[in-house]
Coordinates of C-alpha atoms in Angstrom, one line a residue:
X1 CA -109.5 14.7 -148.3
X2 CA -105.7 15.1 -148.0
X3 CA -105.6 12.1 -145.7
X4 CA -107.2 9.9 -148.3
X5 CA -103.9 10.3 -150.5
X6 CA -101.7 8.9 -147.6
X7 CA -100.0 5.6 -148.2
X8 CA -100.9 3.8 -144.9
X9 CA -98.3 2.3 -142.8
X10 CA -98.6 -1.7 -142.8
X11 CA -95.9 -2.3 -140.2
X12 CA -93.7 -0.7 -137.6
X13 CA -90.1 -1.2 -136.7
X14 CA -89.4 -1.8 -132.9
X15 CA -85.8 -0.4 -132.4
X16 CA -85.6 -1.9 -129.0
X17 CA -83.5 -0.7 -126.1
X18 CA -80.3 -0.2 -128.1
X19 CA -78.9 -0.4 -131.8
X20 CA -75.6 -1.7 -130.4
X21 CA -75.3 -5.4 -131.6
X22 CA -72.8 -6.3 -128.9
X23 CA -75.7 -5.7 -126.4
X24 CA -78.3 -7.8 -127.8
X25 CA -77.1 -11.0 -126.3
X26 CA -77.0 -9.3 -122.9
X27 CA -80.5 -8.0 -123.4
X28 CA -81.8 -11.3 -124.4
X29 CA -80.4 -13.0 -121.3
X30 CA -81.8 -10.3 -119.0
X31 CA -85.2 -10.5 -120.8
X32 CA -85.3 -14.3 -120.6
X33 CA -84.4 -14.3 -117.0
X34 CA -86.8 -11.7 -116.0
X35 CA -89.7 -13.6 -117.9
X36 CA -88.8 -16.8 -116.2
X37 CA -88.8 -15.2 -112.8
X38 CA -92.1 -13.6 -113.5
X39 CA -93.8 -16.8 -114.7
X40 CA -92.3 -19.2 -112.3
X41 CA -92.5 -16.9 -109.3
X42 CA -96.1 -16.0 -109.9
X43 CA -97.2 -19.6 -110.8
X44 CA -95.6 -20.7 -107.5
X45 CA -97.8 -18.1 -105.7
X46 CA -101.0 -19.2 -107.5
X47 CA -100.4 -23.0 -106.9
X48 CA -99.4 -22.3 -103.3
X49 CA -102.6 -20.3 -102.6
X50 CA -104.9 -22.6 -104.5
X51 CA -103.7 -25.8 -102.7
X52 CA -103.4 -24.5 -99.1
X53 CA -106.9 -24.1 -97.3
X54 CA -105.0 -21.9 -94.8
X55 CA -104.6 -19.2 -97.4
X56 CA -108.3 -18.7 -98.2
X57 CA -108.6 -15.1 -96.8
X58 CA -109.6 -12.3 -99.3
X59 CA -106.1 -11.0 -99.1
X60 CA -104.6 -14.3 -100.7
X61 CA -107.5 -14.5 -103.2
X62 CA -106.6 -11.1 -104.5
X63 CA -102.8 -11.9 -104.4
X64 CA -103.6 -15.0 -106.5
X65 CA -105.4 -12.8 -109.1
X66 CA -102.5 -10.3 -109.1
X67 CA -100.0 -13.0 -109.9
X68 CA -102.3 -14.1 -112.9
X69 CA -102.4 -10.4 -114.2
X70 CA -98.7 -10.2 -113.9
X71 CA -98.1 -13.3 -116.0
X72 CA -100.4 -12.0 -118.5
X73 CA -99.0 -8.5 -118.4
X74 CA -95.3 -9.6 -119.3
X75 CA -96.6 -12.1 -121.8
X76 CA -97.9 -9.2 -123.9
X77 CA -94.3 -7.8 -124.6
X78 CA -91.4 -10.1 -123.5
X79 CA -92.1 -13.2 -125.7
X80 CA -91.9 -11.1 -128.9
X81 CA -88.7 -9.5 -127.7
X82 CA -87.2 -12.9 -127.0
X83 CA -88.1 -14.0 -130.7
X84 CA -86.9 -10.7 -132.2
X85 CA -83.5 -10.3 -130.5
X86 CA -81.9 -13.6 -131.8
X87 CA -83.4 -13.2 -135.3
X88 CA -83.0 -9.4 -135.7
X89 CA -86.6 -9.3 -137.0
X90 CA -87.9 -6.0 -135.6
X91 CA -90.9 -5.5 -137.8
X92 CA -94.4 -5.8 -136.2
X93 CA -97.6 -5.6 -138.4
X94 CA -99.9 -2.6 -137.8
X95 CA -102.6 -4.9 -136.5
X96 CA -100.2 -6.7 -134.2
X97 CA -99.0 -3.4 -133.0
X98 CA -102.6 -2.3 -132.1
X99 CA -103.3 -5.6 -130.5
X100 CA -100.3 -5.4 -128.4
X101 CA -101.2 -1.9 -127.4
X102 CA -104.8 -3.0 -126.5
X103 CA -103.7 -6.0 -124.4
X104 CA -101.0 -4.0 -122.7
X105 CA -103.4 -1.4 -121.4
X106 CA -106.2 -3.9 -120.7
X107 CA -104.1 -5.9 -118.5
X108 CA -102.0 -3.0 -117.0
X109 CA -105.0 -0.9 -116.1
X110 CA -106.8 -4.0 -114.6
X111 CA -103.7 -4.5 -112.4
X112 CA -103.9 -0.9 -111.2
X113 CA -107.6 -1.4 -110.4
X114 CA -106.8 -4.6 -108.6
X115 CA -104.0 -3.1 -106.5
X116 CA -106.5 -0.4 -105.4
X117 CA -109.0 -3.2 -104.3
X118 CA -106.1 -4.9 -102.4
X119 CA -105.6 -1.5 -100.5
X120 CA -109.2 -1.4 -99.7
X121 CA -108.9 -4.9 -98.5
X122 CA -106.2 -4.0 -96.0
X123 CA -108.1 -0.7 -95.0
X124 CA -111.1 -2.8 -94.2
X125 CA -109.2 -5.5 -92.3
X126 CA -107.5 -2.9 -90.2
X127 CA -109.9 0.0 -89.8
X128 CA -113.2 -2.1 -89.8
X129 CA -112.2 -5.6 -88.5
X130 CA -115.8 -6.3 -87.1
X131 CA -117.2 -5.8 -90.6
X132 CA -114.5 -7.3 -92.6
X133 CA -115.9 -10.6 -93.2
X134 CA -119.3 -9.3 -94.4
X135 CA -117.8 -6.6 -96.5
X136 CA -115.0 -8.9 -98.1
X137 CA -117.2 -11.9 -98.6
X138 CA -116.1 -14.2 -101.4
X139 CA -118.9 -13.0 -103.8
X140 CA -117.9 -9.4 -103.1
X141 CA -114.2 -10.4 -104.0
X142 CA -115.3 -12.0 -107.2
X143 CA -117.4 -8.9 -108.1
X144 CA -114.4 -6.6 -107.3
X145 CA -112.0 -8.6 -109.4
X146 CA -114.6 -8.7 -112.4
X147 CA -114.9 -4.9 -112.0
X148 CA -111.3 -4.6 -112.3
X149 CA -111.1 -6.5 -115.6
X150 CA -114.3 -4.6 -117.0
X151 CA -112.7 -1.2 -116.0
X152 CA -109.4 -2.2 -117.8
X153 CA -111.3 -3.3 -120.9
X154 CA -113.2 -0.1 -121.2
X155 CA -109.9 1.9 -120.7
X156 CA -108.1 -0.1 -123.3
X157 CA -110.9 0.1 -125.8
X158 CA -111.0 3.8 -125.6
X159 CA -107.2 4.1 -126.0
X160 CA -107.2 1.7 -129.0
X161 CA -110.2 3.5 -130.8
X162 CA -108.3 6.8 -130.5
X163 CA -105.2 5.2 -132.0
X164 CA -107.1 3.6 -134.8
X165 CA -108.6 7.0 -135.8
X166 CA -105.1 8.4 -136.6
X167 CA -103.4 8.2 -139.9
X168 CA -100.1 6.7 -140.3
X169 CA -98.3 7.4 -143.5
X170 CA -94.6 8.2 -143.0
X171 CA -92.2 7.3 -140.3
X172 CA -92.6 3.8 -138.8
X173 CA -89.7 3.6 -136.4
X174 CA -90.8 3.1 -132.8
X175 CA -88.1 3.8 -130.2
X176 CA -89.0 1.2 -127.9
X177 CA -89.3 -2.7 -127.6
X178 CA -93.1 -2.7 -127.6
X179 CA -96.0 -0.7 -129.0
X180 CA -97.4 1.9 -126.6
X181 CA -99.3 5.0 -126.9
X182 CA -96.6 7.7 -126.4
X183 CA -94.1 6.4 -129.0
X184 CA -96.8 5.3 -131.6
X185 CA -98.9 8.5 -131.6
X186 CA -95.8 10.6 -132.5
X187 CA -95.7 8.7 -135.8
X188 CA -99.2 9.9 -136.9
X189 CA -99.5 12.1 -140.0
X190 CA -101.7 14.7 -138.4
X191 CA -102.0 17.2 -135.6
X192 CA -102.5 14.9 -132.5
X193 CA -102.7 17.5 -129.8
X194 CA -106.3 16.8 -128.9
X195 CA -105.8 13.1 -129.1
X196 CA -102.8 13.3 -126.9
X197 CA -104.6 15.3 -124.3
X198 CA -107.6 12.7 -124.4
X199 CA -105.1 9.8 -124.1
X200 CA -103.2 11.6 -121.2
X201 CA -106.6 12.2 -119.4
X202 CA -107.5 8.6 -120.0
X203 CA -104.3 6.7 -118.9
X204 CA -102.5 9.4 -116.8
X205 CA -105.7 10.4 -114.7
X206 CA -106.4 6.6 -114.1
X207 CA -102.8 6.1 -113.0
X208 CA -102.8 9.2 -110.8
X209 CA -106.4 8.6 -109.5
X210 CA -105.6 5.0 -108.4
X211 CA -102.3 6.1 -106.8
X212 CA -103.9 8.9 -104.8
X213 CA -106.6 6.5 -103.7
X214 CA -103.9 4.1 -102.6
X215 CA -101.9 6.7 -100.7
X216 CA -105.0 8.0 -98.9
X217 CA -105.9 4.3 -97.8
X218 CA -102.5 3.8 -96.4
X219 CA -102.4 7.1 -94.6
X220 CA -105.7 6.1 -92.9
X221 CA -104.2 2.6 -92.1
X222 CA -101.2 4.3 -90.6
X223 CA -103.2 6.6 -88.4
X224 CA -105.2 3.6 -87.2
X225 CA -102.1 1.6 -86.4
X226 CA -100.5 4.5 -84.5
X227 CA -103.7 4.8 -82.4
X228 CA -103.8 1.1 -81.6
X229 CA -100.4 -0.5 -81.3
X230 CA -101.3 -4.1 -81.0
X231 CA -99.4 -7.0 -82.5
X232 CA -102.1 -7.7 -85.0
X233 CA -102.2 -4.3 -86.3
X234 CA -98.3 -4.2 -86.7
X235 CA -98.6 -7.5 -88.6
X236 CA -101.1 -5.8 -91.0
X237 CA -99.0 -2.7 -91.4
X238 CA -96.1 -5.0 -92.4
X239 CA -98.4 -6.5 -95.1
X240 CA -99.2 -3.0 -96.2
X241 CA -95.5 -2.2 -96.6
X242 CA -95.2 -4.7 -99.2
X243 CA -98.2 -3.3 -101.0
X244 CA -96.6 0.2 -100.9
X245 CA -93.4 -1.1 -102.5
X246 CA -95.4 -2.8 -105.2
X247 CA -97.5 0.2 -105.9
X248 CA -94.4 2.6 -106.2
X249 CA -92.7 0.4 -108.7
X250 CA -95.8 0.3 -110.8
X251 CA -97.5 3.7 -110.5
X252 CA -94.6 6.2 -110.4
X253 CA -93.3 5.3 -113.8
X254 CA -96.8 5.1 -115.3
X255 CA -97.7 8.6 -114.1
X256 CA -94.4 9.9 -115.4
X257 CA -95.1 8.3 -118.8
X258 CA -98.8 8.8 -119.3
X259 CA -99.8 12.1 -117.3
X260 CA -98.7 14.3 -120.1
X261 CA -99.3 14.7 -123.9
X262 CA -96.9 12.3 -125.8
X263 CA -95.3 15.2 -127.7
X264 CA -94.3 17.3 -124.7
X265 CA -91.3 15.2 -123.6
X266 CA -89.4 12.2 -125.2
X267 CA -90.3 8.7 -123.9
X268 CA -87.7 7.1 -121.8
X269 CA -87.8 3.5 -122.9
X270 CA -85.7 2.5 -119.9
X271 CA -88.5 3.8 -117.5
X272 CA -90.9 1.5 -119.4
X273 CA -88.7 -1.4 -118.2
X274 CA -89.7 -0.6 -114.6
X275 CA -93.4 -1.1 -115.0
X276 CA -93.5 -3.7 -117.8
X277 CA -90.8 -6.0 -116.6
X278 CA -89.2 -5.0 -113.1
X279 CA -92.5 -4.5 -111.2
X280 CA -94.0 -7.8 -112.3
X281 CA -90.8 -9.5 -111.6
X282 CA -90.4 -8.2 -108.1
X283 CA -94.2 -8.7 -107.0
X284 CA -93.6 -12.4 -106.0
X285 CA -90.5 -11.5 -104.1
X286 CA -92.1 -8.6 -102.4
X287 CA -95.3 -10.5 -101.3
X288 CA -93.6 -13.7 -100.4
X289 CA -90.8 -12.3 -98.5
X290 CA -93.1 -10.1 -96.4
X291 CA -95.7 -12.9 -95.7
X292 CA -94.8 -15.5 -93.2
X293 CA -97.9 -17.4 -94.0
X294 CA -97.0 -17.7 -97.7
X295 CA -93.5 -18.8 -97.0
X296 CA -94.6 -21.5 -94.5
X297 CA -97.2 -22.7 -97.1
X298 CA -94.6 -22.9 -99.9
X299 CA -92.3 -24.9 -97.4
X300 CA -95.2 -27.4 -96.8
X301 CA -95.9 -27.6 -100.5
X302 CA -92.2 -28.3 -101.2
X303 CA -92.2 -31.1 -98.6
X304 CA -95.4 -32.7 -100.1
X305 CA -93.7 -32.6 -103.6
X306 CA -90.6 -34.3 -102.3
X307 CA -92.5 -37.0 -100.4

């Protein structure tokens, strides 16, 4: 009954990375450059893979989907920051905040599942090469990608429903540049202990579980490569190295952020920069610089465009 007397918050104030006005032009420039690199770099990968028949293997099909997800992922947060920094308008409607939270977790968890699928693809290529074509057929790849999106949707729906059950009646200052579970749940006008544990079990265990599966797959791959030191296996290991770099950039900050109740430790908004901006920005560089085939295909695409 007491909660019925609460005046419901209609908007939140996103405080950003810093209140210092002198730093706002610097942040705007950095966010703009990062977003441009994410969009242009990942679009280049998508166009390259889609236009070159030589890049038709399941690995590049999954890489193309990862690039699409990275564009969607950064587009959930960065464009609004780019609009807010010059205007100084930091308010976001309650519905807009919940929508941003939903799509952030929807796309973010889909990316985690997709990276796990990519690790399975590399494991199958190295450890079961004779069955690789049958296991990773095009239909199976589409089914795995669809499962990633469905899993991300289910995860995000659970998070959003838990958030919508909470009453928000007082403080509305979010110490971040986007709406996410840890900073928003602290503003609820009720005991959120159970909700925080449920959310940590949802987001945190997904992050940790995917990460452990990835680590296990790479350990098995390493053991296989050490037993059979052929040129093809070393090439596959080189590809896995780029996957490990991408996985580390995404999963470590997520595990740190989500695998604990929101009230136990303050959220480090600079850690959030790693998995919302830096990781998607580095993915095109990591995968293209580690893949000779992609670099050669990009060079051929460049020559065709100049002709």
